Coordinates of C-alpha atoms and ligand atoms in Angstrom, one line a residue:
M1331 CA -31.1 80.0 -25.0
D1332 CA -31.8 79.9 -28.7
A1333 CA -33.6 77.5 -31.0
E1334 CA -30.4 76.6 -32.9
S1335 CA -28.6 75.4 -29.8
G1336 CA -31.6 73.2 -28.9
G1337 CA -32.2 75.1 -25.7
Y1338 CA -28.7 74.4 -24.4
G1339 CA -27.7 78.1 -24.6
L1340 CA -24.6 77.0 -26.5
I1341 CA -21.9 79.6 -27.2
E1342 CA -19.9 78.9 -30.4
Q1343 CA -16.2 79.8 -30.1
G1344 CA -16.7 80.6 -26.5
A1345 CA -14.4 81.7 -23.8
A1346 CA -14.7 82.1 -20.0
V1347 CA -12.7 84.1 -17.5
L1348 CA -12.2 82.5 -14.1
G1349 CA -10.9 84.1 -11.0
G1350 CA -11.2 83.6 -7.2
G1351 CA -13.0 80.3 -7.8
R1352 CA -15.8 82.0 -9.8
I1353 CA -16.8 82.6 -13.3
I1354 CA -16.0 86.3 -14.0
W1355 CA -17.0 86.6 -17.7
V1356 CA -18.4 84.2 -20.4
G1357 CA -19.1 84.9 -24.0
Q1358 CA -17.6 84.6 -27.5
E1359 CA -13.9 84.7 -27.5
A1360 CA -14.0 87.5 -30.1
A1361 CA -15.9 89.6 -27.6
L1362 CA -13.4 89.1 -24.7
P1363 CA -13.0 92.4 -23.0
A1364 CA -9.5 93.9 -23.4
E1365 CA -8.8 93.8 -19.7
Y1366 CA -8.8 90.0 -19.8
T1367 CA -6.7 89.4 -22.9
T1368 CA -3.4 89.3 -21.1
L1369 CA -4.5 86.7 -18.5
P1370 CA -2.9 83.2 -18.7
R1371 CA -4.9 81.0 -21.0
H1372 CA -6.0 77.3 -21.2
D1373 CA -6.7 76.4 -24.8
L1374 CA -9.4 73.8 -24.6
G1375 CA -9.0 73.0 -28.3
G1376 CA -12.6 73.8 -29.3
R1377 CA -14.0 71.2 -26.9
L1378 CA -17.5 71.4 -25.4
V1379 CA -17.7 72.9 -21.9
T1380 CA -20.7 72.4 -19.6
P1381 CA -21.3 73.2 -16.0
G1382 CA -19.7 70.5 -13.7
L1383 CA -22.2 67.8 -13.2
V1384 CA -24.2 67.5 -9.9
D1385 CA -25.2 64.1 -8.5
C1386 CA -28.0 65.2 -6.2
H1387 CA -29.1 61.9 -4.7
T1388 CA -26.6 59.2 -3.6
H1389 CA -26.2 56.7 -0.8
I1390 CA -22.6 56.2 -1.8
V1391 CA -21.2 55.5 1.7
F1392 CA -22.1 52.1 2.9
G1393 CA -20.6 48.8 4.2
G1394 CA -20.7 45.5 2.3
D1395 CA -22.7 44.9 -0.9
R1396 CA -26.0 43.3 -1.9
A1397 CA -25.0 41.0 -4.7
R1398 CA -26.8 38.1 -3.1
E1399 CA -30.0 40.2 -2.9
F1400 CA -29.6 40.9 -6.6
E1401 CA -29.6 37.1 -7.2
M1402 CA -32.6 36.7 -5.0
R1403 CA -34.6 39.2 -6.9
L1404 CA -33.6 37.5 -10.1
E1405 CA -35.0 34.3 -8.6
G1406 CA -38.3 36.0 -8.1
A1407 CA -38.2 37.7 -4.6
S1408 CA -39.5 41.3 -4.6
Y1409 CA -37.7 44.3 -3.0
E1410 CA -40.5 44.5 -0.4
Q1411 CA -40.4 40.8 0.4
I1412 CA -36.6 41.0 0.9
A1413 CA -37.0 44.1 3.1
R1414 CA -39.7 42.5 5.3
A1415 CA -37.5 39.4 5.8
G1416 CA -34.7 41.6 7.3
G1417 CA -32.7 41.9 4.1
G1418 CA -32.6 45.0 1.9
I1419 CA -31.6 48.2 3.6
L1420 CA -31.2 46.3 6.9
S1421 CA -28.5 44.1 5.5
S1422 CA -26.5 47.2 4.5
V1423 CA -27.1 48.5 8.0
R1424 CA -25.4 45.5 9.6
A1425 CA -22.4 45.9 7.3
T1426 CA -22.2 49.6 7.8
R1427 CA -22.4 49.4 11.6
E1428 CA -19.5 46.9 11.6
A1429 CA -17.2 49.1 9.4
D1430 CA -15.1 51.8 10.9
E1431 CA -14.7 55.2 9.2
Q1432 CA -11.5 54.2 7.5
A1433 CA -13.1 51.1 6.0
L1434 CA -16.2 53.1 4.8
L1435 CA -14.0 55.7 3.3
A1436 CA -11.8 53.1 1.5
S1437 CA -14.9 51.4 0.0
A1438 CA -16.6 54.6 -1.0
L1439 CA -13.7 56.4 -2.7
P1440 CA -13.5 54.2 -5.8
R1441 CA -17.2 54.7 -6.4
V1442 CA -16.8 58.5 -5.9
D1443 CA -13.8 58.5 -8.2
T1444 CA -15.9 56.8 -10.9
L1445 CA -18.4 59.6 -10.7
L1446 CA -15.8 62.4 -10.7
A1447 CA -14.2 60.8 -13.8
E1448 CA -17.4 61.6 -15.6
G1449 CA -17.4 65.3 -14.9
V1450 CA -19.1 65.4 -11.5
T1451 CA -18.1 68.3 -9.2
T1452 CA -20.8 68.2 -6.6
I1453 CA -22.2 65.1 -4.8
E1454 CA -25.0 64.7 -2.3
I1455 CA -24.3 61.9 0.2
K1456 CA -27.0 60.5 2.6
S1457 CA -26.7 58.7 5.8
G1458 CA -29.3 56.0 6.3
Y1459 CA -27.4 52.7 6.7
G1460 CA -26.4 53.3 10.3
L1461 CA -29.8 53.8 12.0
D1462 CA -28.2 54.5 15.4
V1463 CA -26.9 57.9 16.2
E1464 CA -23.2 57.0 16.2
S1465 CA -23.3 55.0 13.0
E1466 CA -25.4 57.7 11.2
L1467 CA -22.9 60.4 12.2
K1468 CA -20.0 58.1 11.2
M1469 CA -21.4 58.0 7.7
L1470 CA -21.7 61.7 7.5
R1471 CA -18.2 62.3 8.8
V1472 CA -16.9 59.9 6.0
A1473 CA -19.0 62.0 3.5
R1474 CA -17.4 65.2 4.7
R1475 CA -13.9 63.6 4.5
I1476 CA -14.6 62.6 0.9
G1477 CA -15.2 66.2 0.0
E1478 CA -12.0 67.2 1.6
L1479 CA -9.9 64.5 0.0
R1480 CA -11.3 64.9 -3.4
K1481 CA -11.8 68.7 -3.3
V1482 CA -15.4 68.5 -4.5
T1483 CA -18.5 69.9 -2.9
V1484 CA -20.2 67.2 -0.8
R1485 CA -23.7 68.0 0.6
T1486 CA -24.7 65.8 3.5
T1487 CA -28.2 64.6 4.1
W1488 CA -29.6 63.1 7.4
L1489 CA -31.6 60.0 6.4
A1490 CA -32.0 58.2 9.7
A1491 CA -35.7 57.8 8.7
H1492 CA -34.7 55.3 6.1
A1493 CA -35.8 52.1 7.8
L1494 CA -36.7 50.9 11.3
P1495 CA -33.9 48.9 12.8
P1496 CA -34.7 45.6 14.6
E1497 CA -34.0 46.9 18.1
Y1498 CA -36.9 49.4 17.7
K1499 CA -39.3 47.2 15.8
D1500 CA -42.0 47.6 18.5
D1501 CA -41.2 51.2 19.3
R1502 CA -41.4 53.4 16.2
A1503 CA -42.0 56.6 18.2
G1504 CA -38.9 55.8 20.3
Y1505 CA -36.8 55.4 17.2
I1506 CA -38.0 58.7 15.8
R1507 CA -37.4 60.4 19.1
D1508 CA -34.1 58.8 20.2
V1509 CA -32.3 58.4 16.8
V1510 CA -33.9 60.4 14.0
I1511 CA -34.5 63.6 16.0
A1512 CA -31.8 63.3 18.7
G1513 CA -29.2 62.4 16.1
M1514 CA -30.4 65.3 13.9
E1515 CA -29.9 67.7 16.7
R1516 CA -26.4 66.3 17.4
G1517 CA -25.4 66.2 13.8
H1518 CA -26.6 69.7 13.3
A1519 CA -24.7 71.0 16.3
E1520 CA -21.6 69.3 14.9
G1521 CA -22.1 70.9 11.4
L1522 CA -22.6 67.5 9.7
I1523 CA -26.0 68.0 8.2
D1524 CA -27.0 70.1 5.2
A1525 CA -30.6 68.6 4.8
V1526 CA -33.0 66.1 6.2
D1527 CA -34.5 63.3 4.2
G1528 CA -36.8 60.3 4.8
F1529 CA -38.2 57.2 3.1
C1530 CA -42.0 57.6 3.0
E1531 CA -43.3 54.2 2.1
G1532 CA -45.2 51.2 3.5
I1533 CA -41.9 49.5 4.4
A1534 CA -40.4 52.6 6.0
F1535 CA -42.1 55.7 7.4
S1536 CA -45.6 57.1 7.1
R1537 CA -46.5 60.5 5.8
D1538 CA -47.5 61.7 9.3
E1539 CA -44.3 60.4 10.8
M1540 CA -42.3 62.2 8.2
A1541 CA -44.3 65.4 8.7
G1542 CA -43.3 65.4 12.4
I1543 CA -39.6 64.8 11.5
F1544 CA -39.8 67.7 9.0
D1545 CA -41.4 70.0 11.6
H1546 CA -38.3 69.3 13.7
A1547 CA -35.9 70.0 10.9
A1548 CA -37.7 73.3 10.3
R1549 CA -37.1 74.2 13.9
L1550 CA -33.4 73.7 13.4
G1551 CA -33.5 75.6 10.1
L1552 CA -32.6 72.6 8.0
P1553 CA -34.1 72.1 4.5
V1554 CA -35.9 68.9 3.8
K1555 CA -36.4 66.4 0.9
L1556 CA -38.2 63.1 0.6
H1557 CA -38.0 59.6 -1.0
A1558 CA -41.7 59.7 -2.1
E1559 CA -44.1 57.7 -4.2
Q1560 CA -41.5 55.1 -5.2
L1561 CA -43.5 52.0 -4.6
S1562 CA -46.9 53.4 -3.8
D1563 CA -48.8 56.7 -3.5
L1564 CA -48.8 57.8 0.2
G1565 CA -49.1 61.5 -0.6
G1566 CA -45.5 62.0 0.5
A1567 CA -44.6 64.5 -2.2
A1568 CA -47.5 66.8 -1.4
M1569 CA -46.7 66.7 2.3
A1570 CA -43.0 67.4 1.5
A1571 CA -44.0 70.3 -0.8
Q1572 CA -46.1 71.8 2.0
H1573 CA -43.0 71.7 4.1
G1574 CA -41.2 73.7 1.4
A1575 CA -39.0 70.6 0.4
L1576 CA -36.1 71.2 -1.9
S1577 CA -36.9 68.0 -3.7
A1578 CA -39.1 64.9 -3.8
D1579 CA -37.3 61.9 -5.2
H1580 CA -38.3 58.7 -7.2
L1581 CA -42.0 59.7 -7.8
E1582 CA -43.1 56.8 -10.0
W1583 CA -46.6 56.7 -8.3
L1584 CA -46.9 60.5 -8.0
G1585 CA -50.5 61.8 -8.6
Q1586 CA -51.8 65.1 -9.8
D1587 CA -52.2 66.5 -6.3
G1588 CA -48.5 65.9 -5.6
I1589 CA -47.5 67.5 -8.9
D1590 CA -49.7 70.5 -8.2
A1591 CA -48.2 70.9 -4.7
M1592 CA -44.7 70.6 -6.0
A1593 CA -45.3 73.2 -8.7
V1594 CA -46.6 75.7 -6.1
S1595 CA -43.7 75.1 -3.7
G1596 CA -41.0 74.9 -6.3
T1597 CA -39.9 71.5 -5.1
V1598 CA -37.7 69.8 -7.7
A1599 CA -38.7 66.3 -8.9
V1600 CA -35.6 64.1 -8.7
L1601 CA -36.0 61.1 -11.0
L1602 CA -33.9 58.0 -10.4
P1603 CA -33.9 55.8 -13.4
G1604 CA -31.2 53.5 -12.0
A1605 CA -33.6 52.3 -9.2
F1606 CA -36.5 52.1 -11.7
Y1607 CA -34.3 49.9 -14.0
T1608 CA -32.8 47.7 -11.3
L1609 CA -36.2 47.0 -9.7
R1610 CA -37.7 46.4 -13.2
E1611 CA -40.5 48.8 -12.3
T1612 CA -43.5 49.2 -14.7
Q1613 CA -45.0 52.3 -13.2
Y1614 CA -43.4 55.3 -14.9
P1615 CA -43.0 58.8 -13.3
P1616 CA -45.5 61.2 -14.7
M1617 CA -43.1 63.0 -17.0
Q1618 CA -45.5 64.9 -19.2
A1619 CA -47.7 66.0 -16.2
L1620 CA -44.5 67.3 -14.4
R1621 CA -43.5 69.2 -17.5
D1622 CA -47.0 70.6 -18.0
A1623 CA -47.1 71.8 -14.4
G1624 CA -43.6 73.5 -14.8
V1625 CA -42.0 71.4 -12.1
R1626 CA -38.2 71.3 -12.5
I1627 CA -36.9 67.8 -13.1
A1628 CA -33.5 66.5 -12.0
L1629 CA -31.8 63.2 -12.5
A1630 CA -29.4 61.4 -10.1
T1631 CA -27.6 58.1 -9.8
D1632 CA -29.2 57.1 -6.5
C1633 CA -26.0 55.2 -6.1
N1634 CA -26.8 52.6 -3.4
P1635 CA -26.0 48.9 -2.8
G1636 CA -29.5 47.6 -3.2
T1637 CA -31.7 49.3 -5.8
S1638 CA -29.2 51.3 -7.8
P1639 CA -25.6 50.0 -7.7
M1640 CA -24.7 52.5 -10.3
T1641 CA -21.9 55.1 -10.4
S1642 CA -22.5 56.7 -13.8
L1643 CA -24.3 60.0 -14.1
L1644 CA -23.9 59.7 -17.9
L1645 CA -25.7 56.4 -18.0
T1646 CA -28.3 57.9 -15.7
M1647 CA -28.9 60.6 -18.4
N1648 CA -29.2 58.0 -21.1
M1649 CA -31.7 56.1 -18.9
G1650 CA -33.6 59.3 -18.3
A1651 CA -34.0 59.7 -22.1
T1652 CA -34.6 56.1 -23.0
L1653 CA -36.8 55.0 -20.1
F1654 CA -38.5 58.3 -19.1
R1655 CA -38.5 60.0 -22.5
M1656 CA -36.6 63.0 -21.3
T1657 CA -35.0 65.1 -24.0
P1658 CA -31.2 65.3 -24.0
T1659 CA -31.6 69.0 -23.1
E1660 CA -33.8 68.0 -20.1
C1661 CA -31.2 65.4 -19.1
L1662 CA -28.4 67.8 -19.1
T1663 CA -30.4 70.4 -17.2
G1664 CA -31.4 67.6 -14.9
V1665 CA -27.8 66.9 -13.8
T1666 CA -26.7 70.6 -13.7
R1667 CA -29.1 73.4 -13.0
H1668 CA -32.0 71.4 -11.6
A1669 CA -29.8 69.1 -9.7
A1670 CA -28.1 72.1 -8.0
A1671 CA -31.6 73.4 -7.2
A1672 CA -32.5 70.1 -5.6
L1673 CA -29.7 70.7 -3.2
G1674 CA -30.6 74.3 -2.6
L1675 CA -27.5 75.5 -4.4
S1676 CA -28.0 78.6 -6.5
D1677 CA -24.3 79.2 -7.1
R1678 CA -23.7 76.5 -9.7
G1679 CA -25.3 74.4 -12.5
V1680 CA -25.0 77.2 -15.1
I1681 CA -22.1 78.9 -16.7
A1682 CA -22.7 82.5 -15.8
P1683 CA -20.8 85.3 -14.2
G1684 CA -20.7 85.2 -10.4
L1685 CA -21.3 81.4 -10.2
R1686 CA -18.8 78.8 -9.1
A1687 CA -16.2 77.9 -11.7
D1688 CA -17.1 74.2 -11.7
L1689 CA -16.8 73.1 -15.3
A1690 CA -16.6 69.9 -17.3
V1691 CA -14.7 69.8 -20.6
W1692 CA -15.8 67.1 -23.1
D1693 CA -14.3 65.6 -26.2
I1694 CA -17.6 65.9 -28.1
Q1695 CA -19.2 68.3 -30.6
H1696 CA -22.7 68.5 -29.3
P1697 CA -24.2 68.2 -25.8
A1698 CA -26.8 65.6 -26.9
E1699 CA -23.8 63.2 -27.2
L1700 CA -23.6 63.1 -23.4
T1701 CA -27.1 61.5 -23.3
Y1702 CA -27.0 59.5 -26.5
R1703 CA -23.9 57.3 -25.9
I1704 CA -23.9 54.3 -23.6
G1705 CA -20.8 53.3 -21.7
F1706 CA -18.6 55.9 -23.3
N1707 CA -16.9 58.6 -21.2
P1708 CA -15.8 61.6 -23.2
L1709 CA -14.6 63.7 -20.3
H1710 CA -11.4 65.6 -21.1
T1711 CA -10.9 67.8 -17.9
R1712 CA -12.7 69.2 -15.0
F1713 CA -12.3 72.7 -13.4
V1714 CA -13.3 72.7 -9.7
G1715 CA -13.6 76.1 -8.1
G1716 CA -11.6 77.4 -11.0
E1717 CA -8.7 74.9 -10.5
L1718 CA -7.9 72.6 -13.4
V1719 CA -8.2 69.0 -12.1
Ligands
LIG2383 N1 -35.7 54.0 -1.6 C1 -35.1 54.0 -0.6 N2 -33.8 54.1 -0.5 C2 -32.8 53.8 -1.5 C3 -32.6 52.3 -1.5 C4 -31.9 51.8 -0.5 C5 -31.5 50.4 -0.4 O1 -32.3 49.5 -0.9 O2 -30.5 50.2 0.1 C6 -33.2 54.4 -2.8 O3 -33.2 55.6 -2.9 O4 -33.5 53.7 -3.8
LIG2384 ZN1 -32.3 57.2 -2.2

């Protein structure tokens, strides 16, 4: 990092050596060690290269859409009112339960491809619209298939604690036992789960319920993360941090206790400006206090049918800057290094020897252009695991 590059760590006239899916060497082309000078070359024409982008919070696999809910909100209904009336997440649950794996895959792929076309090379995909064991596992199988078909890294997250389905409306404990925990065990045994998440909110699960679910995840050796403090302050982020959570996400209502706990545990703050924008929220995440405490901040699309029907990580960066006053450097770090950390991945997000050769090549001169433009995609090429895509 240096002052001139604005903290990006830019290398002018740079070159990188890739091999075995990894970055072997990076530096100025003039300093390329002699042993590499005879290797086949890709001339990138002086373009800017960044790490491949990481979208660390998505619900990109789902059935149906929520365009009617969008209209209802414009007519004055709130997200909570719609949820309490059986709409919101539960309407996506009905459509997701009805869809088979093929249909879910077919509807998700165009959304995924839109992300990839903007330089994304790693995507997190949550369950959470099935809310029964079979439907939740179905979502995660589709997520894994997306990774195989598109040759990108997909990290899967068990989000059965997203909402209470109607058949369990008088039996919260039964839902947690029979679906959230029993399904977690099965999904873990089948190798379908990389992390466990939940929605800690008045319309979803309490802090104590989530703590019990996280204790179970810990027994299985699964890392945890949490939708916390989106609509109210239930102290979810602090509880998640005490469980060593990889990330706490949303965080509009996060208080100082939560910030302090996240700083101690190294929990990444994942901000989701798409949901903030769509819900026309007025409560801002505590950017400066997070910075002051040294909490790492990531950005993600939160692509979902209700609160963030968005498939652009570049627009997310612009929103992070315009809505949350993040600097362009913070926005880029937020979709690379810190986003990788939010997924527990230490092998990507930076261009450095030994790390995965996931790279995005852009037709721009300066990295701030990625954040500054709106609706413009300057991606030239991606390298995924060292392969030119
Ligand atoms: N906040 C909870 N879950 C999703 C929204 C899901 C939905 O409304 O379908 C989110 O991250 O914003
Ligand atoms: Zn979410």
